[in-house]
Amino acid sequence: MKSHMLIVVSCAGAILTSFAAAQSPGGLPSANYIPHLGDIMGATQLRHFKLSFAGKLRNWELASYELDQIKDSLQDAVTLYPGIPVTDMTIMAEPVRLLGEAIQKKDPRKFSAAFSELTAACNGCHQAIGRGFIVIQVPTSSPFSNQIFEPAAKP
């Protein structure tokens, strides 16, 4: 658990440091800053984790939000890096579609199956671009003690 927390905190710190370094002295983002692909993918990995826990705990509103954030990040990668193989994100389309359906239907079984497909698609993409040493798995524990993943009680 401690090693998972260290990894997540390190990734988040690296991402935040990269973003902070790209800001102008006035605190506004630099107009010419382009996030590194690793930064986009690191943020996507954190979203992957949050999507997993939101779905497991049936927080469908949070799951929908996290899936949208993942889609936006993948689109950013395609737009910002057109010259590298990451632009062929077709491998992700079907798992993302199935996740959207499972979330809309609030179906935990379909969500779990689609999430496993998404995870396999991530690894397939990594293999395809020569980054097979980056292996993603379905999360097993939460490093986020500061976020509640269960849906809020309705009054």
Tab-separated table of C-alpha atoms in Angstrom:
chain	number	residue	atom	x	y	z
A	1	MET	CA	0.000	0.000	0.000
A	2	LYS	CA	2.818	2.407	0.883
A	3	SER	CA	4.552	1.756	-2.427
A	4	HIS	CA	1.296	2.405	-4.333
A	5	MET	CA	0.863	5.680	-2.465
A	6	LEU	CA	4.448	6.699	-3.203
A	7	ILE	CA	4.040	5.964	-6.896
A	8	VAL	CA	0.795	7.923	-7.180
A	9	VAL	CA	2.140	10.852	-5.180
A	10	SER	CA	5.317	10.851	-7.286
A	11	CYS	CA	3.325	10.803	-10.534
A	12	ALA	CA	0.993	13.536	-9.351
A	13	GLY	CA	3.961	15.599	-8.156
A	14	ALA	CA	5.751	15.217	-11.472
A	15	ILE	CA	2.651	16.236	-13.383
A	16	LEU	CA	2.017	19.258	-11.172
A	17	THR	CA	5.680	20.276	-11.356
A	18	SER	CA	5.570	20.088	-15.154
A	19	PHE	CA	2.453	22.219	-15.278
A	20	ALA	CA	3.852	24.724	-12.763
A	21	ALA	CA	7.089	25.042	-14.719
A	22	ALA	CA	5.116	25.952	-17.806
A	23	GLN	CA	3.414	28.885	-16.137
A	24	SER	CA	4.515	32.438	-16.696
A	25	PRO	CA	5.631	34.582	-13.744
A	26	GLY	CA	2.089	35.957	-13.427
A	27	GLY	CA	0.738	32.469	-12.752
A	28	LEU	CA	-1.012	32.128	-16.105
A	29	PRO	CA	-0.209	29.197	-18.376
A	30	SER	CA	2.395	29.939	-21.020
A	31	ALA	CA	0.755	30.345	-24.424
A	32	ASN	CA	3.251	27.993	-26.043
A	33	TYR	CA	3.241	25.234	-23.409
A	34	ILE	CA	2.547	21.768	-24.762
A	35	PRO	CA	2.299	19.018	-22.140
A	36	HIS	CA	4.599	16.070	-22.684
A	37	LEU	CA	2.884	12.890	-23.782
A	38	GLY	CA	4.065	11.277	-20.546
A	39	ASP	CA	2.270	14.000	-18.571
A	40	ILE	CA	-0.968	13.385	-20.469
A	41	MET	CA	-0.682	9.630	-19.993
A	42	GLY	CA	0.229	10.001	-16.302
A	43	ALA	CA	-2.884	12.085	-15.732
A	44	THR	CA	-4.889	9.530	-17.724
A	45	GLN	CA	-3.567	6.746	-15.507
A	46	LEU	CA	-4.841	8.603	-12.432
A	47	ARG	CA	-8.236	8.976	-14.154
A	48	HIS	CA	-8.170	5.240	-14.956
A	49	PHE	CA	-7.798	4.546	-11.253
A	50	LYS	CA	-10.573	6.945	-10.246
A	51	LEU	CA	-12.890	5.548	-12.923
A	52	SER	CA	-12.299	2.059	-11.544
A	53	PHE	CA	-13.179	2.978	-7.985
A	54	ALA	CA	-16.163	5.097	-8.994
A	55	GLY	CA	-17.586	2.156	-10.952
A	56	LYS	CA	-16.858	-0.410	-8.235
A	57	LEU	CA	-18.646	1.750	-5.690
A	58	ARG	CA	-21.480	2.581	-8.112
A	59	ASN	CA	-20.853	6.306	-8.132
A	60	TRP	CA	-22.116	6.608	-11.697
A	61	GLU	CA	-21.937	10.392	-11.798
A	62	LEU	CA	-18.236	10.331	-10.885
A	63	ALA	CA	-17.618	7.414	-13.274
A	64	SER	CA	-19.189	9.378	-16.122
A	65	TYR	CA	-17.052	12.413	-15.295
A	66	GLU	CA	-13.830	10.384	-15.154
A	67	LEU	CA	-14.622	8.620	-18.440
A	68	ASP	CA	-15.176	12.016	-20.090
A	69	GLN	CA	-11.834	13.204	-18.708
A	70	ILE	CA	-10.097	10.117	-20.117
A	71	LYS	CA	-11.684	10.715	-23.524
A	72	ASP	CA	-10.513	14.347	-23.438
A	73	SER	CA	-6.974	13.307	-22.496
A	74	LEU	CA	-6.809	10.742	-25.295
A	75	GLN	CA	-8.058	13.368	-27.737
A	76	ASP	CA	-5.390	15.780	-26.471
A	77	ALA	CA	-2.728	13.124	-27.093
A	78	VAL	CA	-3.983	12.571	-30.646
A	79	THR	CA	-4.170	16.306	-31.368
A	80	LEU	CA	-0.845	17.288	-29.818
A	81	TYR	CA	1.172	14.312	-31.069
A	82	PRO	CA	-0.014	13.576	-34.628
A	83	GLY	CA	3.375	12.249	-35.741
A	84	ILE	CA	3.615	9.321	-33.350
A	85	PRO	CA	1.718	6.012	-33.305
A	86	VAL	CA	-0.423	7.109	-30.345
A	87	THR	CA	-2.696	8.782	-32.901
A	88	ASP	CA	-4.253	5.397	-33.697
A	89	MET	CA	-6.563	5.286	-30.714
A	90	THR	CA	-9.115	3.065	-32.456
A	91	ILE	CA	-8.144	0.288	-30.044
A	92	MET	CA	-9.727	2.391	-27.271
A	93	ALA	CA	-13.015	3.190	-29.017
A	94	GLU	CA	-14.960	0.024	-28.232
A	95	PRO	CA	-14.005	-0.260	-24.543
A	96	VAL	CA	-14.800	3.439	-24.056
A	97	ARG	CA	-18.173	2.983	-25.766
A	98	LEU	CA	-18.972	-0.077	-23.634
A	99	LEU	CA	-17.992	1.777	-20.471
A	100	GLY	CA	-20.283	4.642	-21.416
A	101	GLU	CA	-23.164	2.208	-21.900
A	102	ALA	CA	-22.471	0.433	-18.601
A	103	ILE	CA	-22.353	3.743	-16.748
A	104	GLN	CA	-25.551	4.954	-18.396
A	105	LYS	CA	-27.318	1.686	-17.477
A	106	LYS	CA	-25.716	1.677	-14.015
A	107	ASP	CA	-24.676	-1.930	-14.584
A	108	PRO	CA	-21.735	-2.963	-12.374
A	109	ARG	CA	-21.159	-6.299	-14.183
A	110	LYS	CA	-20.952	-4.654	-17.604
A	111	PHE	CA	-18.827	-1.878	-16.129
A	112	SER	CA	-16.328	-4.376	-14.723
A	113	ALA	CA	-16.062	-6.241	-18.040
A	114	ALA	CA	-15.706	-3.027	-20.056
A	115	PHE	CA	-13.137	-1.652	-17.614
A	116	SER	CA	-11.050	-4.806	-18.033
A	117	GLU	CA	-11.290	-4.333	-21.808
A	118	LEU	CA	-10.165	-0.705	-21.451
A	119	THR	CA	-7.193	-1.789	-19.356
A	120	ALA	CA	-6.236	-4.426	-21.943
A	121	ALA	CA	-6.581	-1.800	-24.698
A	122	CYS	CA	-4.215	0.521	-22.812
A	123	ASN	CA	-1.641	-2.264	-22.682
A	124	GLY	CA	-2.249	-3.135	-26.341
A	125	CYS	CA	-1.543	0.461	-27.310
A	126	HIS	CA	1.620	0.479	-25.195
A	127	GLN	CA	2.761	-2.701	-26.967
A	128	ALA	CA	1.966	-1.233	-30.389
A	129	ILE	CA	4.120	1.852	-29.806
A	130	GLY	CA	7.077	-0.002	-28.323
A	131	ARG	CA	6.275	0.854	-24.715
A	132	GLY	CA	5.233	-2.630	-23.606
A	133	PHE	CA	7.199	-2.117	-20.405
A	134	ILE	CA	4.364	0.203	-19.286
A	135	VAL	CA	1.765	-2.253	-18.004
A	136	ILE	CA	-1.499	-1.011	-16.536
A	137	GLN	CA	-3.698	-3.177	-14.326
A	138	VAL	CA	-7.124	-2.956	-12.775
A	139	PRO	CA	-6.465	-1.067	-9.514
A	140	THR	CA	-6.404	-3.155	-6.345
A	141	SER	CA	-6.300	-0.453	-3.661
A	142	SER	CA	-6.802	3.275	-3.283
A	143	PRO	CA	-3.910	5.637	-2.668
A	144	PHE	CA	-6.396	8.512	-2.286
A	145	SER	CA	-7.378	8.794	1.351
A	146	ASN	CA	-8.592	12.336	0.685
A	147	GLN	CA	-11.374	11.462	-1.785
A	148	ILE	CA	-14.645	9.689	-1.112
A	149	PHE	CA	-15.581	7.475	-4.037
A	150	GLU	CA	-18.962	6.317	-2.765
A	151	PRO	CA	-21.900	8.291	-4.149
A	152	ALA	CA	-23.212	11.014	-1.860
A	153	ALA	CA	-26.367	10.196	0.035
A	154	LYS	CA	-29.431	11.790	-1.533
A	155	PRO	CA	-31.491	13.927	0.884
